[in-house]
């Protein structure tokens, strides 16, 4: 989709979408188009009981008196609640309506609430573009018989603003973030026969073109380092386990202490010998959503040349049942030296993170580490599918993550940790077991991971509920969300750039 920023004027072809605040009479462009259409637009709004409340959309086809195919009026809610996120929703809702409607071009005009801060105009326009681009995401690579009427038609988007130059500038960096999100979504959506650990690493290598340094460790390298926790997970797979290491050196001092992000990248999780039930197992292709978010974040940081040194590490492995697979009852030694009794081979994500986190902190000595993982079904039970679980040993880092999540509409909820949960993973034969009891499953998983974090600020995001959406919502179409890329990008932008 081609995106332009233009003067706020009514176009003379294609479609027009207007974002209108609640309770406004017909003012500005809405009044103009109503007059041009000899009152047809105003009547249509009245007839459909449009008030401008959030979520309302009225579509008027071929209004008389104008050459436009359609006028879309999108409610933006109370003027006092307006923020750039509301503008983003207008972009997303417009694209949701028009993407495969037959319409080829649309102009979107936002009616800024009276008394808005002057600098909000350009930012709002850029966020319209963000919502539109993200919501237009499709993955049609493997379709060969799609009907003409199901194919996207919308090719050109013009966004009205009084500050075209500033809007373009704001969009340059937002677009880099959107591309990072799309990259993550592609990784998550690819089927597991196509995207296995080596293929994931190969696609990440391509990011060298953006200026990232990328290294890939294979099984031999990992065995030398003693990473038998992650290697144990891959024993049953024909595919080689990989550790992906990405570095972005954007700070003025290329050797300044970095920040670090670590992702769970199980490219398919059958459960291993503790095999999962058949129905719904196909969903486990998205068990690499944490690794995809970390890689998408690195894409975004490099794309917008963020002034920060950041490390991205992904443990990439396939969890399969096989004669060579690890068994319940096995004891493995992690890179940290701590031993783990495997009681359930389906609790594999924490085994992946254990070695990836240990490696990360020892090699890079970062300021903090944030890990992302589709770790537990239990977090879906606790928080539902729109909020991810946050676990942390550091109140400042937790507060920054919570704030970033709110601003990007990728929300987090902080969960408890502590001694009382930690003792639930003690083992009679090894240093710990890889499952807790029947209760607090997301917490015992976090406690397990924490045993591989030394005294540095750390946070763990359990994204098992948010990495994939059963329904379209806001800027996310149905399917892979890329959850985490925007949240972490904002964390970096607001707190760690020099
Ligand atoms: N990948 C799953 C968690 C998951 C479930 C992600 C649903 C996305 C949607 C993870 O590896 C797993 O199997 N967890 C087990 C842990 C249990 C065996 C302690 C679970 O949640 O049931
Ligand atoms: Mn599992
Ligand atoms: Zn898993």
Short mmCIF file of C-alpha atoms and ligand atoms in Angstrom, two decimals:
data_model
loop_
_atom_site.label_atom_id
_atom_site.label_comp_id
_atom_site.label_asym_id
_atom_site.label_seq_id
_atom_site.Cartn_x
_atom_site.Cartn_y
_atom_site.Cartn_z
CA UNK A 1 0.00 0.00 0.00
CA UNK A 2 1.31 3.39 -1.01
CA UNK A 3 1.06 5.93 1.81
CA UNK A 4 1.12 9.74 1.36
CA UNK A 5 0.64 12.70 3.66
CA UNK A 6 -1.39 15.45 2.04
CA UNK A 7 -3.15 18.73 2.87
CA UNK A 8 -6.45 18.16 4.69
CA UNK A 9 -8.81 18.54 1.76
CA UNK A 10 -11.76 16.59 0.44
CA UNK A 11 -10.56 14.45 -2.49
CA UNK A 12 -12.47 14.20 -5.77
CA UNK A 13 -12.26 10.44 -6.28
CA UNK A 14 -12.08 7.14 -4.42
CA UNK A 15 -13.19 6.99 -0.84
CA UNK A 16 -13.10 9.52 1.98
CA UNK A 17 -12.86 8.50 5.64
CA UNK A 18 -13.38 11.04 8.42
CA UNK A 19 -12.46 10.47 12.04
CA UNK A 20 -15.04 12.41 14.09
CA UNK A 21 -15.02 13.08 17.83
CA UNK A 22 -18.11 12.36 19.90
CA UNK A 23 -20.78 14.99 20.38
CA UNK A 24 -19.54 17.34 17.66
CA UNK A 25 -22.12 18.90 15.40
CA UNK A 26 -21.23 18.77 11.75
CA UNK A 27 -18.07 20.87 11.71
CA UNK A 28 -14.99 21.14 9.52
CA UNK A 29 -14.75 18.61 6.69
CA UNK A 30 -17.83 16.80 7.94
CA UNK A 31 -19.84 19.99 7.48
CA UNK A 32 -18.21 20.58 4.09
CA UNK A 33 -19.05 17.14 2.75
CA UNK A 34 -22.56 17.40 4.17
CA UNK A 35 -23.10 20.65 2.26
CA UNK A 36 -21.60 19.19 -0.95
CA UNK A 37 -23.93 16.22 -0.67
CA UNK A 38 -26.91 18.50 -0.01
CA UNK A 39 -27.42 17.10 3.48
CA UNK A 40 -27.21 13.41 2.50
CA UNK A 41 -24.22 12.72 4.78
CA UNK A 42 -25.81 14.38 7.79
CA UNK A 43 -29.06 12.48 7.20
CA UNK A 44 -27.20 9.17 6.94
CA UNK A 45 -25.41 9.85 10.23
CA UNK A 46 -28.66 10.71 11.94
CA UNK A 47 -30.47 7.71 10.48
CA UNK A 48 -27.77 5.36 11.81
CA UNK A 49 -27.76 7.05 15.25
CA UNK A 50 -24.12 8.04 14.86
CA UNK A 51 -22.82 9.97 17.86
CA UNK A 52 -19.07 9.68 17.31
CA UNK A 53 -18.67 7.08 20.05
CA UNK A 54 -15.58 4.90 19.77
CA UNK A 55 -16.05 1.96 17.43
CA UNK A 56 -18.94 3.45 15.44
CA UNK A 57 -18.51 3.38 11.66
CA UNK A 58 -21.03 4.64 9.13
CA UNK A 59 -20.49 3.91 5.46
CA UNK A 60 -22.34 5.98 2.88
CA UNK A 61 -22.13 4.68 -0.67
CA UNK A 62 -22.07 7.10 -3.62
CA UNK A 63 -23.58 10.12 -1.85
CA UNK A 64 -25.34 12.47 -4.23
CA UNK A 65 -23.62 15.68 -5.25
CA UNK A 66 -20.03 14.38 -4.95
CA UNK A 67 -17.84 12.15 -7.10
CA UNK A 68 -16.73 9.94 -4.20
CA UNK A 69 -17.56 6.22 -4.18
CA UNK A 70 -17.93 6.21 -0.43
CA UNK A 71 -17.81 8.35 2.66
CA UNK A 72 -16.84 6.57 5.85
CA UNK A 73 -17.36 8.32 9.17
CA UNK A 74 -15.50 6.76 12.08
CA UNK A 75 -16.30 7.61 15.73
CA UNK A 76 -13.31 8.61 17.86
CA UNK A 77 -14.93 8.84 21.29
CA UNK A 78 -14.79 11.68 23.81
CA UNK A 79 -12.64 14.67 22.76
CA UNK A 80 -10.97 14.72 26.19
CA UNK A 81 -9.81 11.11 25.70
CA UNK A 82 -8.24 11.76 22.29
CA UNK A 83 -4.66 10.59 21.85
CA UNK A 84 -2.58 9.34 18.90
CA UNK A 85 -3.77 5.79 19.61
CA UNK A 86 -7.32 6.89 18.73
CA UNK A 87 -6.06 8.13 15.35
CA UNK A 88 -4.37 4.77 14.83
CA UNK A 89 -7.71 3.04 15.36
CA UNK A 90 -9.30 5.20 12.65
CA UNK A 91 -6.60 4.04 10.21
CA UNK A 92 -7.12 0.42 11.22
CA UNK A 93 -10.92 0.55 11.01
CA UNK A 94 -10.84 2.25 7.63
CA UNK A 95 -8.56 -0.40 6.19
CA UNK A 96 -10.59 -3.21 7.77
CA UNK A 97 -13.64 -1.91 5.86
CA UNK A 98 -12.00 -1.07 2.56
CA UNK A 99 -9.09 -3.46 2.04
CA UNK A 100 -10.97 -5.92 -0.16
CA UNK A 101 -14.01 -3.77 -0.88
CA UNK A 102 -13.14 -3.00 -4.51
CA UNK A 103 -12.00 0.49 -3.50
CA UNK A 104 -8.51 1.40 -4.74
CA UNK A 105 -7.79 4.63 -2.90
CA UNK A 106 -8.86 6.36 0.28
CA UNK A 107 -8.18 9.71 1.90
CA UNK A 108 -8.37 9.79 5.69
CA UNK A 109 -9.02 13.08 7.49
CA UNK A 110 -8.96 13.31 11.28
CA UNK A 111 -11.11 15.98 12.95
CA UNK A 112 -8.81 16.88 15.82
CA UNK A 113 -10.82 17.79 18.93
CA UNK A 114 -10.93 21.56 19.57
CA UNK A 115 -8.08 22.75 21.75
CA UNK A 116 -5.74 19.81 20.91
CA UNK A 117 -2.02 20.48 21.40
CA UNK A 118 -0.57 21.74 18.09
CA UNK A 119 2.09 19.01 17.86
CA UNK A 120 -0.51 16.25 17.99
CA UNK A 121 -1.52 16.77 14.34
CA UNK A 122 1.61 15.25 12.76
CA UNK A 123 1.84 12.44 15.27
CA UNK A 124 -1.83 11.56 14.83
CA UNK A 125 -1.39 11.45 11.04
CA UNK A 126 1.60 9.11 11.36
CA UNK A 127 -0.36 6.87 13.71
CA UNK A 128 -3.22 6.70 11.18
CA UNK A 129 -0.66 5.28 8.75
CA UNK A 130 0.56 2.82 11.41
CA UNK A 131 -2.95 1.48 12.06
CA UNK A 132 -3.69 1.24 8.35
CA UNK A 133 -0.47 -0.56 7.45
CA UNK A 134 -0.64 -2.99 10.36
CA UNK A 135 -4.29 -3.84 9.81
CA UNK A 136 -3.69 -4.41 6.08
CA UNK A 137 -1.34 -7.31 6.87
CA UNK A 138 -2.12 -10.49 4.92
CA UNK A 139 -0.29 -13.76 4.45
CA UNK A 140 -1.42 -15.18 1.11
CA UNK A 141 1.80 -16.95 0.11
CA UNK A 142 0.30 -20.42 -0.05
CA UNK A 143 -3.05 -19.58 -1.68
CA UNK A 144 -3.31 -20.38 -5.37
CA UNK A 145 -7.07 -20.34 -5.94
CA UNK A 146 -8.20 -17.17 -4.22
CA UNK A 147 -11.34 -15.64 -5.73
CA UNK A 148 -11.03 -12.18 -7.25
CA UNK A 149 -13.46 -10.62 -4.78
CA UNK A 150 -11.41 -11.85 -1.82
CA UNK A 151 -8.20 -10.20 -2.98
CA UNK A 152 -7.14 -6.83 -1.57
CA UNK A 153 -7.88 -3.86 -3.79
CA UNK A 154 -6.87 -0.87 -1.66
CA UNK A 155 -3.52 0.35 -2.99
CA UNK A 156 -3.30 4.02 -2.13
CA UNK A 157 -3.76 5.79 1.19
CA UNK A 158 -3.60 9.58 1.60
CA UNK A 159 -3.64 11.04 5.08
CA UNK A 160 -4.61 14.66 5.63
CA UNK A 161 -2.51 16.83 7.96
CA UNK A 162 -1.59 20.47 8.49
CA UNK A 163 2.02 19.41 9.04
CA UNK A 164 3.02 17.18 6.12
CA UNK A 165 6.78 17.46 6.71
CA UNK A 166 6.54 16.60 10.42
CA UNK A 167 4.09 13.78 9.72
CA UNK A 168 6.48 12.26 7.16
CA UNK A 169 9.30 12.45 9.65
CA UNK A 170 7.25 10.80 12.40
CA UNK A 171 6.17 8.13 9.94
CA UNK A 172 9.74 7.24 8.98
CA UNK A 173 10.45 5.85 12.41
CA UNK A 174 6.97 4.40 12.95
CA UNK A 175 7.20 2.62 9.61
CA UNK A 176 10.39 0.90 10.74
CA UNK A 177 8.49 -0.39 13.76
CA UNK A 178 5.57 -1.53 11.61
CA UNK A 179 8.01 -3.43 9.34
CA UNK A 180 9.42 -5.12 12.42
CA UNK A 181 5.92 -6.19 13.46
CA UNK A 182 5.17 -7.54 9.97
CA UNK A 183 8.45 -9.45 9.96
CA UNK A 184 7.55 -11.05 13.29
CA UNK A 185 4.05 -11.91 12.04
CA UNK A 186 5.49 -13.62 8.95
CA UNK A 187 7.77 -15.78 11.11
CA UNK A 188 4.85 -16.77 13.33
CA UNK A 189 2.48 -17.49 10.44
CA UNK A 190 4.83 -19.64 8.35
CA UNK A 191 3.97 -23.33 8.74
CA UNK A 192 6.28 -25.48 10.85
CA UNK A 193 7.47 -27.62 7.92
CA UNK A 194 8.82 -24.45 6.32
CA UNK A 195 10.03 -22.57 9.38
CA UNK A 196 12.23 -24.86 11.50
CA UNK A 197 15.20 -23.65 13.57
CA UNK A 198 17.72 -23.37 10.73
CA UNK A 199 15.24 -21.59 8.47
CA UNK A 200 14.39 -19.11 11.25
CA UNK A 201 18.11 -18.40 11.71
CA UNK A 202 18.57 -18.01 7.97
CA UNK A 203 15.83 -15.37 7.81
CA UNK A 204 17.35 -13.55 10.76
CA UNK A 205 20.72 -13.52 8.99
CA UNK A 206 19.11 -11.40 6.29
CA UNK A 207 18.88 -8.62 8.86
CA UNK A 208 22.60 -8.07 8.39
CA UNK A 209 21.47 -5.92 5.46
CA UNK A 210 19.98 -3.50 8.02
CA UNK A 211 23.26 -3.30 9.91
CA UNK A 212 22.71 -5.97 12.57
CA UNK A 213 25.51 -8.35 13.52
CA UNK A 214 24.14 -11.91 13.42
CA UNK A 215 25.75 -15.11 14.68
CA UNK A 216 24.27 -18.59 14.79
CA UNK A 217 25.49 -21.32 17.13
CA UNK A 218 24.80 -24.94 16.14
CA UNK A 219 24.50 -28.04 18.31
CA UNK A 220 28.26 -28.63 18.44
CA UNK A 221 28.95 -25.11 19.70
CA UNK A 222 26.17 -25.39 22.23
CA UNK A 223 27.38 -28.76 23.51
CA UNK A 224 30.83 -27.25 24.05
CA UNK A 225 29.22 -24.55 26.19
CA UNK A 226 27.34 -27.19 28.20
CA UNK A 227 23.85 -26.12 27.09
CA UNK A 228 22.19 -29.47 27.75
CA UNK A 229 18.96 -27.90 28.92
CA UNK A 230 18.04 -26.52 25.49
CA UNK A 231 19.78 -29.36 23.63
CA UNK A 232 17.68 -31.91 25.52
CA UNK A 233 14.50 -30.35 24.07
CA UNK A 234 15.78 -30.90 20.52
CA UNK A 235 16.92 -34.52 20.95
CA UNK A 236 13.76 -35.92 19.36
CA UNK A 237 13.89 -33.65 16.31
CA UNK A 238 15.52 -34.26 12.93
CA UNK A 239 16.13 -30.50 12.77
CA UNK A 240 19.23 -28.99 14.29
CA UNK A 241 18.81 -26.78 17.37
CA UNK A 242 20.16 -23.25 16.96
CA UNK A 243 21.06 -20.32 19.15
CA UNK A 244 20.59 -17.04 17.35
CA UNK A 245 22.59 -14.03 18.54
CA UNK A 246 21.81 -10.58 17.10
CA UNK A 247 23.56 -7.34 18.02
CA UNK A 248 22.56 -3.77 17.22
CA UNK A 249 25.24 -1.22 18.06
CA UNK A 250 23.52 2.13 17.63
CA UNK A 251 24.74 4.00 20.71
CA UNK A 252 27.36 6.71 20.32
CA UNK A 253 29.76 4.41 22.18
CA UNK A 254 29.60 1.07 20.39
CA UNK A 255 31.05 -0.61 23.46
CA UNK A 256 28.61 0.86 25.99
CA UNK A 257 26.78 -1.70 28.15
CA UNK A 258 23.88 -3.14 26.11
CA UNK A 259 20.31 -4.05 27.00
CA UNK A 260 19.14 -7.57 26.12
CA UNK A 261 16.07 -9.42 24.88
CA UNK A 262 15.70 -13.19 24.86
CA UNK A 263 13.02 -15.20 23.03
CA UNK A 264 11.57 -18.70 23.23
CA UNK A 265 11.69 -20.09 19.70
CA UNK A 266 10.08 -23.53 19.71
CA UNK A 267 9.24 -23.78 16.01
CA UNK A 268 6.82 -26.61 16.79
CA UNK A 269 5.78 -27.99 20.16
CA UNK A 270 4.25 -31.46 20.05
CA UNK A 271 4.93 -31.80 23.78
CA UNK A 272 7.58 -34.43 23.01
CA UNK A 273 7.16 -37.79 24.79
CA UNK A 274 4.61 -36.04 27.05
CA UNK A 275 2.64 -35.68 23.82
CA UNK A 276 -0.06 -33.03 23.56
CA UNK A 277 -3.61 -34.03 22.58
CA UNK A 278 -4.27 -33.95 18.81
CA UNK A 279 -7.05 -31.34 18.48
CA UNK A 280 -5.60 -27.86 18.20
CA UNK A 281 -1.99 -29.03 18.13
CA UNK A 282 -1.45 -27.09 14.88
CA UNK A 283 -1.51 -23.92 16.99
CA UNK A 284 1.88 -24.91 18.37
CA UNK A 285 3.54 -23.49 15.26
CA UNK A 286 3.29 -20.15 17.05
CA UNK A 287 5.34 -21.41 19.99
CA UNK A 288 8.17 -19.31 18.57
CA UNK A 289 6.22 -16.07 19.08
CA UNK A 290 8.73 -14.84 21.69
CA UNK A 291 11.67 -15.36 19.33
CA UNK A 292 9.72 -13.70 16.51
CA UNK A 293 9.05 -10.65 18.70
CA UNK A 294 12.72 -10.36 19.65
CA UNK A 295 13.77 -10.63 16.00
CA UNK A 296 11.06 -8.16 14.93
CA UNK A 297 12.28 -5.77 17.62
CA UNK A 298 15.87 -5.97 16.33
CA UNK A 299 14.48 -5.32 12.83
CA UNK A 300 12.67 -2.23 14.16
CA UNK A 301 15.66 -0.89 16.12
CA UNK A 302 17.97 -1.25 13.14
CA UNK A 303 15.33 0.09 10.74
CA UNK A 304 14.97 3.32 12.67
CA UNK A 305 18.65 3.46 13.67
CA UNK A 306 17.89 3.54 17.39
CA UNK A 307 20.62 5.13 19.50
CA UNK A 308 21.12 2.14 21.74
CA UNK A 309 23.17 -1.03 22.00
CA UNK A 310 20.80 -3.99 22.07
CA UNK A 311 21.25 -7.75 22.08
CA UNK A 312 18.63 -10.20 20.79
CA UNK A 313 19.03 -13.89 21.59
CA UNK A 314 16.68 -16.67 20.48
CA UNK A 315 16.72 -20.32 21.47
CA UNK A 316 15.42 -22.13 18.37
CA UNK A 317 14.37 -25.75 18.68
CA UNK A 318 11.68 -28.24 17.67
CA UNK A 319 10.04 -30.39 20.39
CA UNK A 320 9.27 -33.83 18.89
CA UNK A 321 8.66 -37.37 20.19
CA UNK A 322 11.17 -39.94 18.92
CA UNK A 323 13.39 -42.84 19.96
CA UNK A 324 16.10 -40.31 20.67
CA UNK A 325 13.81 -37.85 22.48
CA UNK A 326 14.29 -37.04 26.15
CA UNK A 327 12.06 -38.83 28.65
CA UNK A 328 10.14 -37.84 31.77
CA UNK A 329 12.55 -38.74 34.54
CA UNK A 330 15.70 -37.67 32.69
CA UNK A 331 18.10 -35.35 34.50
CA UNK A 332 19.99 -32.76 32.44
CA UNK A 333 22.73 -30.31 33.32
CA UNK A 334 22.23 -26.73 32.18
CA UNK A 335 24.99 -24.34 31.12
CA UNK A 336 24.74 -22.71 34.57
CA UNK A 337 25.78 -26.03 36.14
CA UNK A 338 22.39 -26.45 37.82
CA UNK A 339 20.71 -29.81 37.18
CA UNK A 340 17.08 -30.27 36.14
CA UNK A 341 14.81 -33.26 36.54
CA UNK A 342 12.54 -33.40 33.50
CA UNK A 343 9.11 -34.48 34.72
CA UNK A 344 7.16 -33.33 31.70
CA UNK A 345 8.77 -32.92 28.28
CA UNK A 346 5.98 -30.48 27.37
CA UNK A 347 7.34 -27.93 29.86
CA UNK A 348 10.15 -27.24 27.37
CA UNK A 349 10.05 -23.46 27.00
CA UNK A 350 11.68 -22.86 30.38
CA UNK A 351 14.44 -25.33 29.41
CA UNK A 352 15.14 -23.26 26.32
CA UNK A 353 15.20 -19.97 28.23
CA UNK A 354 17.39 -21.37 31.02
CA UNK A 355 20.42 -21.72 28.75
CA UNK A 356 19.64 -18.74 26.53
CA UNK A 357 19.38 -16.36 29.52
CA UNK A 358 22.51 -17.77 31.17
CA UNK A 359 24.49 -17.40 27.98
CA UNK A 360 23.20 -13.86 27.46
CA UNK A 361 24.11 -12.53 30.89
CA UNK A 362 27.54 -14.19 30.93
CA UNK A 363 28.61 -13.10 27.51
CA UNK A 364 27.12 -9.60 27.33
CA UNK A 365 26.73 -8.48 30.97
CA UNK A 366 23.66 -6.42 29.98
CA UNK A 367 21.93 -3.65 31.99
CA UNK A 368 18.83 -5.83 32.08
CA UNK A 369 17.24 -8.78 30.32
CA UNK A 370 13.65 -9.12 29.16
CA UNK A 371 12.52 -12.53 27.93
CA UNK A 372 9.40 -13.24 25.90
CA UNK A 373 7.81 -16.66 25.65
CA UNK A 374 4.59 -18.43 24.77
CA UNK A 375 5.27 -20.27 27.97
CA UNK A 376 2.12 -21.51 29.67
CA UNK A 377 -1.51 -22.35 28.97
CA UNK A 378 -2.10 -21.18 32.53
CA UNK A 379 -1.49 -17.51 31.65
CA UNK A 380 -4.39 -17.75 29.17
CA UNK A 381 -6.58 -19.01 32.00
CA UNK A 382 -5.41 -16.20 34.32
CA UNK A 383 -5.43 -13.17 32.03
CA UNK A 384 -7.34 -14.11 28.89
CA UNK A 385 -6.12 -13.45 25.38
CA UNK A 386 -5.59 -9.67 25.31
CA UNK A 387 -3.14 -9.12 28.19
CA UNK A 388 0.24 -10.76 28.70
CA UNK A 389 1.73 -11.75 32.07
CA UNK A 390 4.64 -9.75 33.47
CA UNK A 391 7.02 -11.26 36.01
CA UNK A 392 9.99 -9.31 37.28
CA UNK A 393 12.60 -9.00 40.02
CA UNK A 394 12.81 -5.23 39.50
CA UNK A 395 10.08 -2.64 40.18
CA UNK A 396 11.55 0.07 37.93
CA UNK A 397 11.86 -2.19 34.91
CA UNK A 398 8.36 -3.54 35.58
CA UNK A 399 6.88 -0.02 35.76
CA UNK A 400 8.55 0.98 32.48
CA UNK A 401 7.23 -2.12 30.75
CA UNK A 402 3.70 -1.56 32.08
CA UNK A 403 3.72 2.05 30.81
CA UNK A 404 5.08 1.08 27.38
CA UNK A 405 2.45 -1.64 27.04
CA UNK A 406 -0.38 0.80 27.81
CA UNK A 407 0.82 3.34 25.25
CA UNK A 408 1.14 0.74 22.50
CA UNK A 409 -2.05 -1.15 23.30
CA UNK A 410 0.03 -4.26 24.09
CA UNK A 411 -0.98 -4.52 27.70
CA UNK A 412 0.70 -6.32 30.56
CA UNK A 413 -0.44 -7.34 34.02
CA UNK A 414 2.13 -7.91 36.74
CA UNK A 415 2.01 -11.30 38.44
CA UNK A 416 3.46 -12.27 41.83
CA UNK A 417 6.72 -14.15 42.47
CA UNK A 418 8.52 -15.25 45.62
CA UNK A 419 9.89 -17.88 47.96
CA UNK A 420 6.52 -19.55 48.52
CA UNK A 421 6.29 -20.40 44.83
CA UNK A 422 9.96 -21.16 44.43
CA UNK A 423 9.89 -24.16 46.74
CA UNK A 424 7.27 -25.80 44.51
CA UNK A 425 9.95 -26.65 41.95
CA UNK A 426 12.46 -28.31 44.28
CA UNK A 427 13.33 -31.85 43.17
CA UNK A 428 14.24 -34.90 45.26
CA UNK A 429 16.98 -35.93 42.81
CA UNK A 430 18.25 -32.76 41.09
CA UNK A 431 18.50 -29.01 41.78
CA UNK A 432 14.99 -28.46 40.48
CA UNK A 433 12.19 -30.10 38.50
CA UNK A 434 10.73 -28.58 35.36
CA UNK A 435 7.10 -28.45 36.54
CA UNK A 436 5.37 -27.21 39.68
CA UNK A 437 2.13 -28.69 40.97
CA UNK A 438 -1.40 -28.21 39.68
CA UNK A 439 -1.66 -24.57 40.72
CA UNK A 440 -0.02 -21.27 39.77
CA UNK A 441 1.48 -22.80 36.62
CA UNK A 442 2.61 -19.49 35.08
CA UNK A 443 4.25 -18.45 38.34
CA UNK A 444 6.18 -21.66 38.91
CA UNK A 445 7.39 -21.39 35.31
CA UNK A 446 8.65 -17.86 36.00
CA UNK A 447 10.31 -19.04 39.24
CA UNK A 448 12.10 -21.70 37.24
CA UNK A 449 13.44 -19.15 34.77
CA UNK A 450 14.53 -16.80 37.55
CA UNK A 451 16.96 -19.46 38.80
CA UNK A 452 18.98 -18.77 35.65
CA UNK A 453 19.18 -15.03 36.22
CA UNK A 454 21.92 -13.62 38.42
CA UNK A 455 21.64 -10.31 40.22
CA UNK A 456 20.51 -8.12 37.34
CA UNK A 457 17.15 -6.58 36.54
CA UNK A 458 15.07 -9.08 34.61
CA UNK A 459 11.51 -9.37 33.36
CA UNK A 460 9.67 -12.28 31.80
CA UNK A 461 6.64 -11.75 29.54
CA UNK A 462 4.37 -14.77 29.15
CA UNK A 463 2.72 -14.11 25.77
CA UNK A 464 0.96 -17.47 25.30
CA UNK A 465 -2.38 -15.62 25.21
CA UNK A 466 -1.42 -12.66 23.04
CA UNK A 467 0.90 -13.97 20.31
CA UNK A 468 -2.05 -15.16 18.24
CA UNK A 469 -5.50 -13.57 17.90
CA UNK A 470 -8.63 -15.58 17.17
CA UNK A 471 -10.38 -12.35 16.15
CA UNK A 472 -9.19 -9.11 14.55
CA UNK A 473 -8.77 -6.29 17.08
CA UNK A 474 -7.49 -2.73 16.59
CA UNK A 475 -4.39 -2.81 14.40
CA UNK A 476 -4.17 -6.61 14.44
CA UNK A 477 -5.93 -8.74 11.89
CA UNK A 478 -6.88 -12.26 12.94
CA UNK A 479 -3.82 -14.48 13.38
CA UNK A 480 -0.23 -13.65 14.32
CA UNK A 481 -0.08 -10.35 16.21
CA UNK A 482 3.64 -9.69 16.50
CA UNK A 483 2.88 -8.86 20.15
CA UNK A 484 5.89 -7.44 21.94
CA UNK A 485 7.67 -5.63 19.11
CA UNK A 486 5.90 -2.33 19.71
CA UNK A 487 5.96 -2.63 23.46
CA UNK A 488 9.70 -3.25 23.61
CA UNK A 489 10.46 -0.67 20.95
CA UNK A 490 8.72 1.94 23.10
CA UNK A 491 10.50 0.71 26.23
CA UNK A 492 13.78 1.36 24.43
CA UNK A 493 12.75 4.68 22.83
CA UNK A 494 11.47 6.19 26.07
CA UNK A 495 14.15 5.01 28.47
CA UNK A 496 17.38 3.80 26.91
CA UNK A 497 18.36 5.90 23.92
CA UNK A 498 21.22 8.35 24.28
N1 LIG B 1 3.90 -23.89 24.37
C1 LIG B 1 3.19 -24.34 25.50
C2 LIG B 1 2.30 -23.24 26.13
C3 LIG B 1 1.17 -22.73 25.27
C4 LIG B 1 -0.11 -23.22 25.40
C5 LIG B 1 1.39 -21.70 24.36
C6 LIG B 1 -1.14 -22.73 24.64
C7 LIG B 1 0.36 -21.21 23.60
C8 LIG B 1 -0.92 -21.71 23.74
C9 LIG B 1 4.17 -24.81 26.57
O1 LIG B 1 5.35 -25.37 26.08
C10 LIG B 1 3.50 -25.90 27.34
O2 LIG B 1 3.23 -26.92 26.77
N2 LIG B 1 3.22 -25.64 28.61
C11 LIG B 1 2.57 -26.57 29.45
C12 LIG B 1 3.33 -26.63 30.76
C13 LIG B 1 2.92 -27.75 31.66
C14 LIG B 1 3.30 -29.08 31.05
C15 LIG B 1 3.59 -27.56 33.00
C16 LIG B 1 1.15 -26.09 29.66
O3 LIG B 1 0.91 -24.89 29.76
O4 LIG B 1 0.25 -26.94 29.70
MN1 LIG B 2 5.20 -27.43 25.65
ZN1 LIG B 3 5.96 -24.72 24.25
#
